[in-house]
mmCIF file of C-alpha atoms in Angstrom:
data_model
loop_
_atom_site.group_PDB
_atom_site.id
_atom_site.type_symbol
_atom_site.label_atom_id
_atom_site.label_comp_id
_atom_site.label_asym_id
_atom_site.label_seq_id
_atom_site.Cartn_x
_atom_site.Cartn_y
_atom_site.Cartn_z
ATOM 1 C CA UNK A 1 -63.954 -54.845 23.842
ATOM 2 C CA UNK A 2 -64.750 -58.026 26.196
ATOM 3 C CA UNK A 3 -66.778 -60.385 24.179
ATOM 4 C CA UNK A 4 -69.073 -63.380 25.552
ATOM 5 C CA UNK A 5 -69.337 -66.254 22.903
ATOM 6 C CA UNK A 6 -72.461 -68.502 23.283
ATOM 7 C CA UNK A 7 -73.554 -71.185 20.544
ATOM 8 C CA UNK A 8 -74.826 -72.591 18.987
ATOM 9 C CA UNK A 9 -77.378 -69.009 18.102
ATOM 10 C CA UNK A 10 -80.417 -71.721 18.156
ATOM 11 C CA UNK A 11 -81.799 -75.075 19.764
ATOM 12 C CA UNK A 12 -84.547 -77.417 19.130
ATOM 13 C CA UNK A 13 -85.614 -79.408 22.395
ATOM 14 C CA UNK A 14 -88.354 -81.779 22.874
ATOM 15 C CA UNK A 15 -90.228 -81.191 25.752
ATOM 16 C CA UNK A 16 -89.525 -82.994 28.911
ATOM 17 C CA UNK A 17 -85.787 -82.963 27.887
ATOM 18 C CA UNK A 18 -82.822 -81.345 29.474
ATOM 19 C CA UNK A 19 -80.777 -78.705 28.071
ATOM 20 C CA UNK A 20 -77.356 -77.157 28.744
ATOM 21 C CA UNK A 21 -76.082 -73.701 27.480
ATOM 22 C CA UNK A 22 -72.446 -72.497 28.376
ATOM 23 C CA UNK A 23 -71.275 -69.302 27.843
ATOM 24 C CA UNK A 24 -67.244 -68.675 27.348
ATOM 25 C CA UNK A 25 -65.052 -65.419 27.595
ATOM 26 C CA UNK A 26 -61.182 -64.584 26.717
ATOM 27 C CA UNK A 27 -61.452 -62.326 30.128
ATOM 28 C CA UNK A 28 -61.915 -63.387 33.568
ATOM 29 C CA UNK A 29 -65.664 -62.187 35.074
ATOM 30 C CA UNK A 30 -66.175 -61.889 38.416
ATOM 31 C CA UNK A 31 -69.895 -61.989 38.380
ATOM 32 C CA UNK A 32 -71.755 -64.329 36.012
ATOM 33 C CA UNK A 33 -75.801 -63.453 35.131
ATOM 34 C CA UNK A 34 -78.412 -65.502 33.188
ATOM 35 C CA UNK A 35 -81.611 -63.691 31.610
ATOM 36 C CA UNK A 36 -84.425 -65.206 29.886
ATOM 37 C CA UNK A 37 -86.054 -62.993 27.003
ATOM 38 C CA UNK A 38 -89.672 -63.469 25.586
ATOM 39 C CA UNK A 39 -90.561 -62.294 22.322
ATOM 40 C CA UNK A 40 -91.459 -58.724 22.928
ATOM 41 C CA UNK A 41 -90.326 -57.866 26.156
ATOM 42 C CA UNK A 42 -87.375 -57.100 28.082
ATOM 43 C CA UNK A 43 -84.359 -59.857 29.675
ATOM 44 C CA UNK A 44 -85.564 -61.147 32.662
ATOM 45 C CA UNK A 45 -82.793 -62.295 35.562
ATOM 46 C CA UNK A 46 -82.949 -65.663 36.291
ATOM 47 C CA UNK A 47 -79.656 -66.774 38.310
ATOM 48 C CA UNK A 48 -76.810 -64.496 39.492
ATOM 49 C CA UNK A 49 -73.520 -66.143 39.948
ATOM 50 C CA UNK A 50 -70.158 -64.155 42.338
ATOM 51 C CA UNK A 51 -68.174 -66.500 43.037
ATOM 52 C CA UNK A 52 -65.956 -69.110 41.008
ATOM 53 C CA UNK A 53 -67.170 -72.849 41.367
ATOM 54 C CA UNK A 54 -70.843 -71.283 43.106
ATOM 55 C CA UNK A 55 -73.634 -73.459 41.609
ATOM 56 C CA UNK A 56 -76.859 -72.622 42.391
ATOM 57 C CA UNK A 57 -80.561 -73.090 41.281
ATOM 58 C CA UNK A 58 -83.643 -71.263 40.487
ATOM 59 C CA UNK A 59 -86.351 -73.988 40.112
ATOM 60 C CA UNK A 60 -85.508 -76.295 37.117
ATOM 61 C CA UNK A 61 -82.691 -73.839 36.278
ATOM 62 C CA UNK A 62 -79.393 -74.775 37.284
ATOM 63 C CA UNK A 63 -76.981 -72.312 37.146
ATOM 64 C CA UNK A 64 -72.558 -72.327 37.630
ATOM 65 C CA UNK A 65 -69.838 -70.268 37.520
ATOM 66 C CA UNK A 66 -66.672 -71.689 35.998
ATOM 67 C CA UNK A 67 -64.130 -72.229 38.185
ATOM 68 C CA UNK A 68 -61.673 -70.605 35.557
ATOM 69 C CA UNK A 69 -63.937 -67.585 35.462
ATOM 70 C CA UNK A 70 -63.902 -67.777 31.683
ATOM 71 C CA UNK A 71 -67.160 -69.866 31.636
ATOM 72 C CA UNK A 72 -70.502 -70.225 33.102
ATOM 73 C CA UNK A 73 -73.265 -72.672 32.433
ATOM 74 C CA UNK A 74 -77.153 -72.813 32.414
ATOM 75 C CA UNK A 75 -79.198 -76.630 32.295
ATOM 76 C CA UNK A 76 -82.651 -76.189 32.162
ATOM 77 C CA UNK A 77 -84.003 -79.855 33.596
ATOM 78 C CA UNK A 78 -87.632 -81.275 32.239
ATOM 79 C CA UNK A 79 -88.375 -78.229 29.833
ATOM 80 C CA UNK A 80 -91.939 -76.927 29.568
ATOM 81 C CA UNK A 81 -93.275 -75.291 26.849
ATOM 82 C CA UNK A 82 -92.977 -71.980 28.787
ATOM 83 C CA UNK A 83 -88.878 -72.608 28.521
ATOM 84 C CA UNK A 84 -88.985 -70.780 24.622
ATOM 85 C CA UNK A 85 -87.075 -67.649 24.868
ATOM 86 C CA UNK A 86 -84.009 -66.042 24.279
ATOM 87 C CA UNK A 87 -81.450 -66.872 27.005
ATOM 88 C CA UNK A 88 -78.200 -64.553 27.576
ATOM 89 C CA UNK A 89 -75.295 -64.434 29.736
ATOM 90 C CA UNK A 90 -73.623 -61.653 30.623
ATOM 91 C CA UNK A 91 -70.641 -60.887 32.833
ATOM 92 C CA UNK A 92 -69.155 -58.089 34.791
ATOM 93 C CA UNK A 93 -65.475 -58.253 35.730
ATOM 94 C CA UNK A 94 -63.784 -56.242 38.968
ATOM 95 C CA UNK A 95 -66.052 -53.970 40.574
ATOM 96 C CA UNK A 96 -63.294 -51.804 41.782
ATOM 97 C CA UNK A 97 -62.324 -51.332 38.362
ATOM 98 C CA UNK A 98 -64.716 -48.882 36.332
ATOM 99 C CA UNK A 99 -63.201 -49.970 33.050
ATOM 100 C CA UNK A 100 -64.742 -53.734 33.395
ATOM 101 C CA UNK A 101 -67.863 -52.994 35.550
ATOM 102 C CA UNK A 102 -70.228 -52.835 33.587
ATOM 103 C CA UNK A 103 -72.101 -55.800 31.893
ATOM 104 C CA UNK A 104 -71.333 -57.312 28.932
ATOM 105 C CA UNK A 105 -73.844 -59.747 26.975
ATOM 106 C CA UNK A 106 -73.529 -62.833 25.028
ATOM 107 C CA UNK A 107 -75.559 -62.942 21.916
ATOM 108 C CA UNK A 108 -77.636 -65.275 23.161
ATOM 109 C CA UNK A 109 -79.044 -68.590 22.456
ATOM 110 C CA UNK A 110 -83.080 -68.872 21.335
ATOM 111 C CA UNK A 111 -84.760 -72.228 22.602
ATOM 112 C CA UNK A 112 -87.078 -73.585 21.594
ATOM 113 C CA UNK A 113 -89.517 -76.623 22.504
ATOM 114 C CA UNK A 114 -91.648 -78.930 20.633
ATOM 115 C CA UNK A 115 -94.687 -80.367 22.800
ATOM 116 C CA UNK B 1 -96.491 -52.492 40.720
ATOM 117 C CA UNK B 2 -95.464 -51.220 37.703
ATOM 118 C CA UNK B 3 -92.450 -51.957 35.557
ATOM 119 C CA UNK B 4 -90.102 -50.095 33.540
ATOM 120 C CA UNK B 5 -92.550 -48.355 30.903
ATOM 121 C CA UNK B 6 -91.228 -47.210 27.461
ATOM 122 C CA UNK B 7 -92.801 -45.319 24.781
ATOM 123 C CA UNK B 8 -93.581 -45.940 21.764
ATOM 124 C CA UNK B 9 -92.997 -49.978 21.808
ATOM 125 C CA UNK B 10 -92.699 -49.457 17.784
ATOM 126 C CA UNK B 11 -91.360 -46.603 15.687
ATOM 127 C CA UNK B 12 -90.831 -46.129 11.716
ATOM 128 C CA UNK B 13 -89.646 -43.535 10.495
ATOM 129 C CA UNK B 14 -87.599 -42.133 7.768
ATOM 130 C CA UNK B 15 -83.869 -41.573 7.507
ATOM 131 C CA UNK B 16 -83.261 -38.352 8.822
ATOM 132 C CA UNK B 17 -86.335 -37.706 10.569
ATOM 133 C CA UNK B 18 -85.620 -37.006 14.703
ATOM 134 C CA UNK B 19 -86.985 -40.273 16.488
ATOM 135 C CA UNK B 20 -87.417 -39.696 20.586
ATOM 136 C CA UNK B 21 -87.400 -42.538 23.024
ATOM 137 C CA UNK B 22 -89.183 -42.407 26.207
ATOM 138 C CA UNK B 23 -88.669 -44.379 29.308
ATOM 139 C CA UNK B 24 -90.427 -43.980 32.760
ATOM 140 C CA UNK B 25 -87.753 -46.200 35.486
ATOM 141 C CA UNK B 26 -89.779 -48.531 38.600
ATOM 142 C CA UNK B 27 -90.529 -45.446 40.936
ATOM 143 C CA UNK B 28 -87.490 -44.879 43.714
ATOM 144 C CA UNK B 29 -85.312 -46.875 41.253
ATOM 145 C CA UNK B 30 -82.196 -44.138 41.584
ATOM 146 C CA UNK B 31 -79.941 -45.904 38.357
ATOM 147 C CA UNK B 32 -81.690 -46.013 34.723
ATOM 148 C CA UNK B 33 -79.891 -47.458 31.916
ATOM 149 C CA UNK B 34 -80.572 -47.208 28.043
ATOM 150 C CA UNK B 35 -79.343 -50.378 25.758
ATOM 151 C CA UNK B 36 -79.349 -51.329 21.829
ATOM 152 C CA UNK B 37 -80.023 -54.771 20.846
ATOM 153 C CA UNK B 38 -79.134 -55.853 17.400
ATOM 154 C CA UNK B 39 -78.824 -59.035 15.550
ATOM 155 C CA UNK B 40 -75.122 -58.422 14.962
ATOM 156 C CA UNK B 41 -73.740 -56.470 18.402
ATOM 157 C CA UNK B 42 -76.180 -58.275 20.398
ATOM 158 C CA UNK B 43 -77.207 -56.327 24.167
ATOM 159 C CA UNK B 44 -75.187 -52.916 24.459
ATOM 160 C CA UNK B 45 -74.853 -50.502 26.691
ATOM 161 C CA UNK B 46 -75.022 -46.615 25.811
ATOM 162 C CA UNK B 47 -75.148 -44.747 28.877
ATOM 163 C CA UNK B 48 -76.684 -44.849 32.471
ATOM 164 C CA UNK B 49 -77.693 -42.412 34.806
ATOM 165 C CA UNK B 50 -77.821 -42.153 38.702
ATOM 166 C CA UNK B 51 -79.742 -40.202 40.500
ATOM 167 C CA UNK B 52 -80.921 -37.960 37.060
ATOM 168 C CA UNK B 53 -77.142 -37.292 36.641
ATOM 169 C CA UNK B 54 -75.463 -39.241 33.443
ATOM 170 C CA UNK B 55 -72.663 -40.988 34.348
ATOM 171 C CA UNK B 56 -71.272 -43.244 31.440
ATOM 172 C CA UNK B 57 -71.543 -42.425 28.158
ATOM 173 C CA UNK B 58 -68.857 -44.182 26.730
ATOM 174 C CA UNK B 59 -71.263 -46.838 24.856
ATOM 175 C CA UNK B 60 -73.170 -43.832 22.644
ATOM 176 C CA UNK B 61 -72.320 -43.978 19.346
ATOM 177 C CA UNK B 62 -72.130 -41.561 17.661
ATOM 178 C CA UNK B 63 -73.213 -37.425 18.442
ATOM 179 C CA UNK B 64 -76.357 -37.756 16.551
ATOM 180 C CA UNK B 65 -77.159 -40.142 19.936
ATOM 181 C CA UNK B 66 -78.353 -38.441 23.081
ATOM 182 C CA UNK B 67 -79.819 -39.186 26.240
ATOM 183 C CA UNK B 68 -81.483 -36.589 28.966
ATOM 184 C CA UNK B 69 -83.045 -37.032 32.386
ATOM 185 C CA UNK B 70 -84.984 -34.222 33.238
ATOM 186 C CA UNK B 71 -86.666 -35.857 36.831
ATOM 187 C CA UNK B 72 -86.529 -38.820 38.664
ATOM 188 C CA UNK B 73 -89.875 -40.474 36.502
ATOM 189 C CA UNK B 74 -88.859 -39.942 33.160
ATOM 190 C CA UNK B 75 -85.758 -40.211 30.608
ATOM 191 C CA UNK B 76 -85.282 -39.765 26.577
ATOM 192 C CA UNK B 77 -83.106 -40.985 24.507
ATOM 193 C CA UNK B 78 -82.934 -38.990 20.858
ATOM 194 C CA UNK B 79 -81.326 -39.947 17.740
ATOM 195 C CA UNK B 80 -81.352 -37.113 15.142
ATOM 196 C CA UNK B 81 -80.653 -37.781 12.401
ATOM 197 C CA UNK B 82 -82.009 -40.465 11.973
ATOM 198 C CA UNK B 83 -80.217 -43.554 10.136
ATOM 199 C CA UNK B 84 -81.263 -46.713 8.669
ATOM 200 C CA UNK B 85 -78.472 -48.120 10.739
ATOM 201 C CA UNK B 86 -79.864 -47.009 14.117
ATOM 202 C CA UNK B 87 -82.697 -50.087 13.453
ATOM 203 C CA UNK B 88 -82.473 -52.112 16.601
ATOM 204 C CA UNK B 89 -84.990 -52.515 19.847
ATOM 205 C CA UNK B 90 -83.563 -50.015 22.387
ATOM 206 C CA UNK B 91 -83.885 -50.904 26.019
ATOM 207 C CA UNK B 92 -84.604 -48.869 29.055
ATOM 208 C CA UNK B 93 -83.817 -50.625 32.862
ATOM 209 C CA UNK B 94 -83.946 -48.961 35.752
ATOM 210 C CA UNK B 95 -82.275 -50.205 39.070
ATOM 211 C CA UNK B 96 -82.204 -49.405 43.207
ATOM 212 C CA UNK B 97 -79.776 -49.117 45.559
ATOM 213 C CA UNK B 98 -76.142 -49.313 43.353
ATOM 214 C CA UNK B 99 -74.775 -50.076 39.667
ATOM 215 C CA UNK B 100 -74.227 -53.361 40.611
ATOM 216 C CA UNK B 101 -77.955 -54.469 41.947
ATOM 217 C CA UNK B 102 -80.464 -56.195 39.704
ATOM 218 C CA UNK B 103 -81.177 -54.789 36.222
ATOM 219 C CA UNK B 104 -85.298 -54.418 35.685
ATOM 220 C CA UNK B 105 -85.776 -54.373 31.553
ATOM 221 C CA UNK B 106 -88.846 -52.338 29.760
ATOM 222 C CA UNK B 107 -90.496 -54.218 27.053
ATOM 223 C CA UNK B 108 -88.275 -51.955 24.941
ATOM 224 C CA UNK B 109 -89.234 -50.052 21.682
ATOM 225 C CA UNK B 110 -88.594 -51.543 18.453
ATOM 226 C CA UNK B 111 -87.332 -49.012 15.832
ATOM 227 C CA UNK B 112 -87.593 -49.343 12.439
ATOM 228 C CA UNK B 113 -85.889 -46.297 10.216
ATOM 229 C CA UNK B 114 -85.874 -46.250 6.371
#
């Protein structure tokens, strides 16, 4: 099946810094999500993404689709404490096509922050 | 308001034993959806429902796997037998207004089988 490939698994920040994640597939999405997962609970949605080249923000979050459709990026600007989680991507190709609809995840990428 | 609520947020148990999952969706929510996370497959989906009715259950995996919405407020998912492989946290999210609108996660239930 489709696969999204995000490394490395784990990073070590200092806070204050900036951070980028991407987030790479051999199949062309058509939608592009970020979640943020805290130890214990469920993925949270931070920034949805339809449409190649769309860059948009949430806050500190920064958020863009790859204009290939292959790729998608997250940069996390002036990181808090509060930044340590999990973060996945995940990706949904043609909507008209049920085969590719539904979401697939990246394994993620755990943050985390030293004060 | 209240969240996606799922039952028990741990479970061990024994290989073999029947293990039931409960999941109560954010009310008037009309799509619920059941995942598996593991360290090595990551997030995956095993089936969804709309409107009580299941409509994908390509991603169960195997026939010891199954999933049941009786009512709008409540769905299982029950694995029996039980196997030391089915470890993982397993995810209910619930959703309104089309398969293609915001996911809300549960806290998920983290299960543990010898």
């Amino acid at each position: 099946g489709q696969q999204l490939n995000q490394s490395p698994q784990s990073m070590f920040i200092q806070e204050g810094e900036d951070v980028s994640m991407n987030c790479t597939s051999s199949s062309i999405f058509n939608t592009w999500l970020w979640y943020k997962q805290e130890p214990g609970e469920g993925p949270v949605l931070l920034i949805a993404l339809y449409k190649a080249g769309e860059l948009t923000s949430n806050g500190r979050l920064t958020a863009q689709f790859g204009i290939t459709r292959k790729d998608s990026f997250l940069n996390i600007s002036a990181s808090i404490p509060s930044d340590v989680g999990i973060y996945f991507c995940a990706g949904r190709g043609d909507v008209y096509t049920g085969a590719n609809s539904k979401l697939t995840f990246g394994k993620g990428i755990t943050l985390s922050v030293r004060p | 308001d209240a969240g996606v609520i799922q039952s028990p947020r741990h479970e061990v148990t024994e290989m073999g034993q029947e293990v039931t999952l409960r999941c109560k969706p954010i009310s008037g929510h009309d799509y619920l959806f059941w995942y598996r996370q593991t360290m090595m497959r990551g997030l995956e989906l095993l089936i969804y429902f709309n409107n009580n009715v299941p409509i994908d259950d390509s991603g169960m995996p195997e026939d010891r796997f199954s999933a049941k919405m009786p009512n709008a407020s409540f769905s299982t998912l029950k694995i029996q037998p039980s196997e030391p492989r089915d470890s993982a946290v397993y995810f209910c999210a619930s959703s309104s207004g089309g398969f293609y609108n915001e996911q809300f996660f549960g806290p998920g239930t983290r299960l543990t089988v010898l």
